[in-house]
Amino acid sequence: LCAQATGRAAKSARTVVIAGVPQGLLHDDVMADILVIHFQMSKNNGGDVEEVIYPTWEEGVAYITFEDEEVVESVLKKDQHRLEDKRLARYYPLKVTRYCENVFGSVTSILNMSIFKDQFVLEDLIQEMKKKSTALRFGPLQPNGHICVQGSFPAIKLLRDFLLLKAKSLSEEEKKEESKSHQRPRRRLQQYRHATEMSSSVHDAGGEKQVVVLDADVYRYMKSFFSRTFLVNNDVVISDITDGDTTTLYIESAGSRSDAGRVLRVKERIENQSIKLHNNLRKERISFEKHTRGEKEIYRRACGRIKPHYPSVLIVPYDTHFDVIGNSSDVFKFTKEV
């Protein structure tokens, strides 16, 4: 896990954000090739490109990763980047900024896979989990059946649902076997008690109350810029509890007639939006913990003056720092200006 984290950090240091890419003029693959050509040319202070990501969630934005970190500094020093190619009718000015790593909180969970060992080959089950949860990082399977899993809240939640369904299938098979024979070894009943408990939570998940766990900063951003995600009728109530880096949402039916389907749709809408934001938002911290009270006030005024120029950036103030949340390009430019 440490090696993977180090690799991601190194890649981030070799990546820049390109804004101003012309839209709808050429096929996406062609535009990606033009970007690679531009940033490999020596006249643009470029170098060997390892990867280009285009299109992205943000319109007109691409991500370029170089093979050498020094090329990033060289590219950033160029006063103006103009995208020119014979396939384009004119040149297009590009804005090039440093990439900000996604630093939102993630979950580290220890899974006890031993309850499945009599029904599945654990190694095969874990391979299936890895294929279904490519956004998660898995540690080695321990002799006692435990395995460490790390990743975002939405990805962990999806893995949990997958395992609950597996447990539910085991419980249903157990009931079928019991109907054939009332005599069953005591050890086997004890072994599947946890699976039965887990399957009941699957049943509850389709009821009148749903629970969603989000990164607290993603939730704040959603409340500020995607408030319609939380719009509900009078028959659904959403309450939230924030504890440290996480916010837990409780979605319940409040009408005289319960509508489990409506509650579930609200939950899915929130989860889908949170996954999208979790994958694309970035956060930078402007720290002034060791500054005097007057110096802290200068920071606050600077943030206040610059904020109107970045309407999609969220500023979360604390006594010792500001958290700046938004897309990678805006977060970097806002922080630099402050």
Short mmCIF file of C-alpha atoms in Angstrom, two decimals:
data_model
loop_
_atom_site.label_atom_id
_atom_site.label_comp_id
_atom_site.label_asym_id
_atom_site.label_seq_id
_atom_site.Cartn_x
_atom_site.Cartn_y
_atom_site.Cartn_z
CA LEU A 1 0.00 0.00 0.00
CA CYS A 2 2.83 2.39 0.83
CA ALA A 3 4.52 1.61 -2.50
CA GLN A 4 1.27 2.27 -4.37
CA ALA A 5 0.75 5.56 -2.56
CA THR A 6 4.33 6.61 -3.35
CA GLY A 7 3.76 5.76 -7.01
CA ARG A 8 0.60 7.85 -7.19
CA ALA A 9 2.32 10.81 -5.56
CA ALA A 10 5.22 10.58 -8.01
CA LYS A 11 2.82 10.50 -10.96
CA SER A 12 0.95 13.54 -9.63
CA ALA A 13 4.23 15.48 -9.52
CA ARG A 14 4.72 14.71 -13.24
CA THR A 15 1.22 15.82 -14.27
CA VAL A 16 -0.14 19.16 -15.47
CA VAL A 17 -3.70 20.34 -16.10
CA ILE A 18 -4.50 21.79 -19.53
CA ALA A 19 -7.50 24.14 -19.82
CA GLY A 20 -8.86 25.74 -23.00
CA VAL A 21 -8.80 22.66 -25.24
CA PRO A 22 -11.20 23.39 -28.15
CA GLN A 23 -14.37 21.30 -28.02
CA GLY A 24 -16.27 19.60 -30.81
CA LEU A 25 -13.85 20.40 -33.63
CA LEU A 26 -12.11 17.05 -33.98
CA HIS A 27 -12.48 13.52 -32.72
CA ASP A 28 -11.32 13.14 -29.12
CA ASP A 29 -8.49 10.75 -30.09
CA VAL A 30 -7.22 13.23 -32.69
CA MET A 31 -7.28 16.10 -30.19
CA ALA A 32 -5.40 13.95 -27.67
CA ASP A 33 -2.71 13.29 -30.30
CA ILE A 34 -2.43 17.04 -31.03
CA LEU A 35 -1.95 17.72 -27.32
CA VAL A 36 0.80 15.10 -27.10
CA ILE A 37 2.59 16.60 -30.10
CA HIS A 38 2.37 20.12 -28.60
CA PHE A 39 3.79 19.11 -25.22
CA GLN A 40 6.58 17.03 -26.69
CA MET A 41 7.95 19.90 -28.79
CA SER A 42 11.10 21.60 -27.52
CA LYS A 43 9.81 25.06 -28.53
CA ASN A 44 7.03 24.57 -25.98
CA ASN A 45 9.55 23.52 -23.29
CA GLY A 46 8.07 20.04 -23.55
CA GLY A 47 9.38 16.52 -23.23
CA ASP A 48 8.39 12.86 -23.49
CA VAL A 49 4.72 12.34 -22.61
CA GLU A 50 3.82 9.25 -20.63
CA GLU A 51 0.03 9.65 -20.68
CA VAL A 52 -2.71 12.00 -21.86
CA ILE A 53 -6.21 11.92 -20.37
CA TYR A 54 -8.79 13.55 -22.64
CA PRO A 55 -11.72 14.15 -22.56
CA THR A 56 -12.31 14.57 -18.83
CA TRP A 57 -15.20 15.42 -16.51
CA GLU A 58 -14.38 19.12 -16.97
CA GLU A 59 -15.19 20.57 -20.39
CA GLY A 60 -12.09 21.63 -22.32
CA VAL A 61 -9.69 20.17 -19.75
CA ALA A 62 -7.02 17.51 -20.27
CA TYR A 63 -4.33 15.95 -18.06
CA ILE A 64 -0.79 15.42 -19.36
CA THR A 65 1.69 13.22 -17.48
CA PHE A 66 5.36 13.51 -18.46
CA GLU A 67 8.02 10.85 -18.05
CA ASP A 68 10.32 13.35 -16.31
CA GLU A 69 9.22 15.60 -13.43
CA GLU A 70 11.60 18.33 -14.58
CA VAL A 71 9.55 18.80 -17.76
CA VAL A 72 6.61 19.97 -15.62
CA GLU A 73 8.65 22.89 -14.29
CA SER A 74 9.88 23.71 -17.78
CA VAL A 75 6.38 23.67 -19.29
CA LEU A 76 5.01 25.86 -16.49
CA LYS A 77 7.72 28.48 -17.12
CA LYS A 78 6.57 29.12 -20.71
CA ASP A 79 4.66 32.40 -20.83
CA GLN A 80 1.98 31.29 -23.29
CA HIS A 81 1.00 27.97 -24.80
CA ARG A 82 -0.73 28.18 -28.18
CA LEU A 83 -2.24 24.98 -29.56
CA GLU A 84 -1.52 24.97 -33.31
CA ASP A 85 -1.96 22.22 -35.88
CA LYS A 86 -2.79 21.97 -39.57
CA ARG A 87 -6.03 20.24 -38.60
CA LEU A 88 -7.12 23.35 -36.65
CA ALA A 89 -8.37 26.47 -38.43
CA ARG A 90 -6.58 28.75 -35.94
CA TYR A 91 -4.51 28.60 -32.80
CA TYR A 92 -6.04 28.21 -29.32
CA PRO A 93 -4.47 29.62 -26.14
CA LEU A 94 -4.04 27.04 -23.39
CA LYS A 95 -3.77 27.49 -19.64
CA VAL A 96 -1.30 25.12 -18.04
CA THR A 97 -1.31 24.61 -14.27
CA ARG A 98 0.15 22.13 -11.81
CA TYR A 99 -1.92 19.11 -10.90
CA CYS A 100 -3.23 18.89 -7.31
CA GLU A 101 -3.50 15.40 -5.87
CA ASN A 102 -6.85 14.21 -4.56
CA VAL A 103 -6.35 14.21 -0.81
CA PHE A 104 -9.83 13.35 0.40
CA GLY A 105 -10.14 10.81 3.17
CA SER A 106 -10.34 7.11 2.46
CA VAL A 107 -11.39 4.07 4.44
CA THR A 108 -9.10 1.29 5.63
CA SER A 109 -11.12 -1.78 6.54
CA ILE A 110 -10.15 -5.24 7.78
CA LEU A 111 -12.45 -7.87 6.26
CA ASN A 112 -12.95 -11.26 7.88
CA MET A 113 -13.38 -13.61 4.94
CA SER A 114 -13.28 -16.78 7.03
CA ILE A 115 -17.09 -17.10 7.09
CA PHE A 116 -16.92 -17.93 3.37
CA LYS A 117 -14.15 -20.54 3.55
CA ASP A 118 -16.45 -23.60 3.54
CA GLN A 119 -18.33 -22.41 0.45
CA PHE A 120 -15.68 -20.61 -1.62
CA VAL A 121 -12.00 -20.78 -2.38
CA LEU A 122 -11.03 -17.54 -0.65
CA GLU A 123 -8.32 -16.68 -3.17
CA ASP A 124 -10.84 -16.97 -6.03
CA LEU A 125 -13.40 -14.89 -4.14
CA ILE A 126 -10.83 -12.16 -3.52
CA GLN A 127 -9.90 -12.13 -7.22
CA GLU A 128 -13.59 -11.63 -8.01
CA MET A 129 -13.70 -8.77 -5.50
CA LYS A 130 -10.69 -7.12 -7.12
CA LYS A 131 -12.31 -7.29 -10.56
CA LYS A 132 -15.52 -5.73 -9.26
CA SER A 133 -13.73 -3.09 -7.13
CA THR A 134 -10.87 -1.79 -9.27
CA ALA A 135 -10.78 1.49 -7.30
CA LEU A 136 -9.81 -0.36 -4.09
CA ARG A 137 -6.40 -1.53 -2.90
CA PHE A 138 -6.14 -4.99 -1.34
CA GLY A 139 -3.50 -6.24 1.03
CA PRO A 140 -2.39 -9.91 1.25
CA LEU A 141 -4.82 -12.54 2.54
CA GLN A 142 -3.80 -13.56 6.06
CA PRO A 143 -3.86 -17.17 7.34
CA ASN A 144 -6.80 -16.32 9.64
CA GLY A 145 -8.89 -15.17 6.65
CA HIS A 146 -8.45 -11.43 7.26
CA ILE A 147 -7.60 -9.01 4.45
CA CYS A 148 -6.95 -5.26 4.51
CA VAL A 149 -8.86 -3.12 1.99
CA GLN A 150 -8.36 0.60 1.39
CA GLY A 151 -10.21 3.09 -0.80
CA SER A 152 -12.93 5.72 -1.03
CA PHE A 153 -16.17 5.58 0.93
CA PRO A 154 -18.34 4.87 -2.16
CA ALA A 155 -16.03 2.09 -3.36
CA ILE A 156 -15.96 0.45 0.09
CA LYS A 157 -19.74 0.67 0.21
CA LEU A 158 -20.09 -1.10 -3.15
CA LEU A 159 -17.76 -3.87 -1.97
CA ARG A 160 -19.80 -4.22 1.21
CA ASP A 161 -23.01 -4.64 -0.81
CA PHE A 162 -21.33 -7.29 -2.95
CA LEU A 163 -20.26 -9.27 0.13
CA LEU A 164 -23.68 -8.89 1.74
CA LEU A 165 -25.27 -10.45 -1.31
CA LYS A 166 -22.78 -13.31 -1.11
CA ALA A 167 -23.64 -13.78 2.55
CA LYS A 168 -27.34 -13.66 1.77
CA SER A 169 -26.98 -16.41 -0.81
CA LEU A 170 -25.22 -18.56 1.78
CA SER A 171 -28.03 -17.95 4.26
CA GLU A 172 -30.69 -18.89 1.70
CA GLU A 173 -28.82 -22.10 0.83
CA GLU A 174 -28.64 -22.85 4.54
CA LYS A 175 -32.42 -22.51 4.88
CA LYS A 176 -33.01 -24.84 1.93
CA GLU A 177 -30.76 -27.46 3.49
CA GLU A 178 -32.55 -27.10 6.83
CA SER A 179 -35.90 -27.74 5.18
CA LYS A 180 -34.52 -31.05 3.88
CA SER A 181 -33.04 -32.11 7.18
CA HIS A 182 -33.83 -30.78 10.67
CA GLN A 183 -30.69 -32.40 12.09
CA ARG A 184 -27.65 -30.18 11.53
CA PRO A 185 -24.31 -30.07 13.32
CA ARG A 186 -24.17 -27.31 15.94
CA ARG A 187 -20.84 -26.04 14.59
CA ARG A 188 -22.37 -25.27 11.19
CA LEU A 189 -25.22 -23.21 12.65
CA GLN A 190 -22.76 -21.20 14.68
CA GLN A 191 -20.54 -20.65 11.67
CA TYR A 192 -23.31 -19.03 9.64
CA ARG A 193 -24.85 -16.89 12.34
CA HIS A 194 -22.91 -13.84 11.14
CA ALA A 195 -23.96 -14.49 7.55
CA THR A 196 -27.62 -14.52 8.60
CA GLU A 197 -27.17 -11.26 10.50
CA MET A 198 -25.54 -9.70 7.44
CA SER A 199 -28.36 -10.83 5.17
CA SER A 200 -30.89 -9.09 7.42
CA SER A 201 -29.12 -5.81 6.78
CA VAL A 202 -29.59 -6.42 3.05
CA HIS A 203 -33.32 -6.68 3.74
CA ASP A 204 -33.20 -3.49 5.80
CA ALA A 205 -31.37 -1.72 2.98
CA GLY A 206 -34.52 -2.06 0.86
CA GLY A 207 -36.76 -0.67 3.58
CA GLU A 208 -37.85 2.79 4.64
CA LYS A 209 -34.46 3.95 5.96
CA GLN A 210 -31.17 4.25 4.12
CA VAL A 211 -27.70 5.25 5.33
CA VAL A 212 -24.97 6.87 3.21
CA VAL A 213 -21.44 7.63 4.47
CA LEU A 214 -19.61 10.44 2.64
CA ASP A 215 -16.34 12.27 2.94
CA ALA A 216 -17.24 15.41 4.93
CA ASP A 217 -15.59 17.76 2.41
CA VAL A 218 -17.36 16.14 -0.53
CA TYR A 219 -20.64 16.55 1.36
CA ARG A 220 -19.91 20.25 2.01
CA TYR A 221 -19.18 20.77 -1.67
CA MET A 222 -22.38 18.97 -2.68
CA LYS A 223 -24.43 21.11 -0.28
CA SER A 224 -22.88 24.29 -1.70
CA PHE A 225 -22.94 23.58 -5.44
CA PHE A 226 -25.26 20.62 -5.95
CA SER A 227 -27.98 21.35 -3.42
CA ARG A 228 -30.63 19.97 -5.79
CA THR A 229 -29.20 16.52 -5.06
CA PHE A 230 -30.80 16.77 -1.62
CA LEU A 231 -34.18 18.11 -2.75
CA VAL A 232 -36.92 15.75 -1.57
CA ASN A 233 -40.68 15.81 -1.18
CA ASN A 234 -42.45 15.98 2.15
CA ASP A 235 -42.53 12.20 2.38
CA VAL A 236 -38.72 11.87 2.62
CA VAL A 237 -36.47 13.35 5.33
CA ILE A 238 -32.67 13.63 5.20
CA SER A 239 -30.63 14.19 8.36
CA ASP A 240 -26.85 14.33 8.69
CA ILE A 241 -24.21 13.82 11.37
CA THR A 242 -20.61 14.90 10.74
CA ASP A 243 -17.89 13.24 12.80
CA GLY A 244 -14.36 14.25 11.83
CA ASP A 245 -13.70 13.46 8.17
CA THR A 246 -16.98 11.66 7.55
CA THR A 247 -20.63 12.66 7.27
CA THR A 248 -23.37 10.08 7.72
CA LEU A 249 -26.69 10.77 6.00
CA TYR A 250 -29.92 9.15 7.18
CA ILE A 251 -32.65 9.05 4.53
CA GLU A 252 -36.06 8.11 5.90
CA SER A 253 -39.65 7.92 4.82
CA ALA A 254 -41.77 10.56 6.57
CA GLY A 255 -45.11 10.17 4.82
CA SER A 256 -48.15 8.43 6.16
CA ARG A 257 -47.66 5.80 3.50
CA SER A 258 -44.16 4.37 3.35
CA ASP A 259 -42.43 4.52 -0.01
CA ALA A 260 -39.24 2.47 0.18
CA GLY A 261 -38.65 2.93 -3.53
CA ARG A 262 -38.57 6.72 -3.24
CA VAL A 263 -36.13 6.57 -0.33
CA LEU A 264 -33.87 4.24 -2.29
CA ARG A 265 -33.92 6.54 -5.34
CA VAL A 266 -32.85 9.50 -3.20
CA LYS A 267 -30.01 7.43 -1.76
CA GLU A 268 -28.83 6.35 -5.22
CA ARG A 269 -28.93 9.94 -6.49
CA ILE A 270 -26.75 11.13 -3.61
CA GLU A 271 -24.31 8.23 -4.00
CA ASN A 272 -23.94 8.73 -7.76
CA GLN A 273 -23.20 12.45 -7.32
CA SER A 274 -20.76 11.81 -4.48
CA ILE A 275 -18.81 9.24 -6.52
CA LYS A 276 -18.51 11.67 -9.42
CA LEU A 277 -17.27 14.48 -7.16
CA HIS A 278 -14.96 12.24 -5.12
CA ASN A 279 -13.15 11.25 -8.29
CA ASN A 280 -12.75 14.79 -9.63
CA LEU A 281 -12.49 17.23 -6.72
CA ARG A 282 -9.15 18.28 -5.31
CA LYS A 283 -8.24 19.94 -2.02
CA GLU A 284 -5.36 22.20 -1.04
CA ARG A 285 -4.67 23.57 2.43
CA ILE A 286 -3.52 27.14 3.07
CA SER A 287 -1.95 26.97 6.51
CA PHE A 288 -1.25 29.92 8.80
CA GLU A 289 -0.97 28.11 12.15
CA LYS A 290 2.29 29.83 13.11
CA HIS A 291 1.26 33.29 11.91
CA THR A 292 0.21 36.22 14.08
CA ARG A 293 -3.41 37.30 14.37
CA GLY A 294 -2.76 40.18 11.97
CA GLU A 295 -1.16 37.91 9.39
CA LYS A 296 -4.10 35.51 9.62
CA GLU A 297 -6.46 38.41 8.91
CA ILE A 298 -4.45 39.25 5.78
CA TYR A 299 -4.99 35.69 4.56
CA ARG A 300 -8.73 35.91 5.24
CA ARG A 301 -9.02 39.19 3.32
CA ALA A 302 -7.02 37.81 0.42
CA CYS A 303 -9.32 34.79 0.19
CA GLY A 304 -12.35 37.07 0.29
CA ARG A 305 -11.05 39.27 -2.53
CA ILE A 306 -10.02 36.39 -4.81
CA LYS A 307 -13.01 34.09 -4.22
CA PRO A 308 -15.42 35.91 -6.65
CA HIS A 309 -13.04 35.06 -9.51
CA TYR A 310 -13.42 31.34 -8.73
CA PRO A 311 -17.16 30.74 -8.28
CA SER A 312 -16.84 26.93 -8.31
CA VAL A 313 -14.25 26.85 -5.49
CA LEU A 314 -15.37 26.15 -1.92
CA ILE A 315 -13.44 27.72 0.96
CA VAL A 316 -13.74 25.98 4.34
CA PRO A 317 -12.26 28.22 7.06
CA TYR A 318 -10.63 26.95 10.26
CA ASP A 319 -8.67 28.69 13.02
CA THR A 320 -5.32 27.45 11.70
CA HIS A 321 -5.94 27.03 7.96
CA PHE A 322 -8.26 27.23 4.97
CA ASP A 323 -9.23 24.19 2.91
CA VAL A 324 -9.68 25.03 -0.78
CA ILE A 325 -11.89 22.54 -2.65
CA GLY A 326 -12.68 22.42 -6.36
CA ASN A 327 -11.35 21.17 -9.68
CA SER A 328 -7.59 20.80 -9.96
CA SER A 329 -6.97 23.85 -12.17
CA ASP A 330 -9.03 26.30 -10.09
CA VAL A 331 -7.68 25.03 -6.77
CA PHE A 332 -4.09 25.44 -7.88
CA LYS A 333 -4.62 28.94 -9.35
CA PHE A 334 -6.65 30.14 -6.36
CA THR A 335 -4.02 28.92 -3.89
CA LYS A 336 -1.23 30.46 -5.89
CA GLU A 337 -2.99 33.86 -6.00
CA VAL A 338 -3.65 33.83 -2.25
#
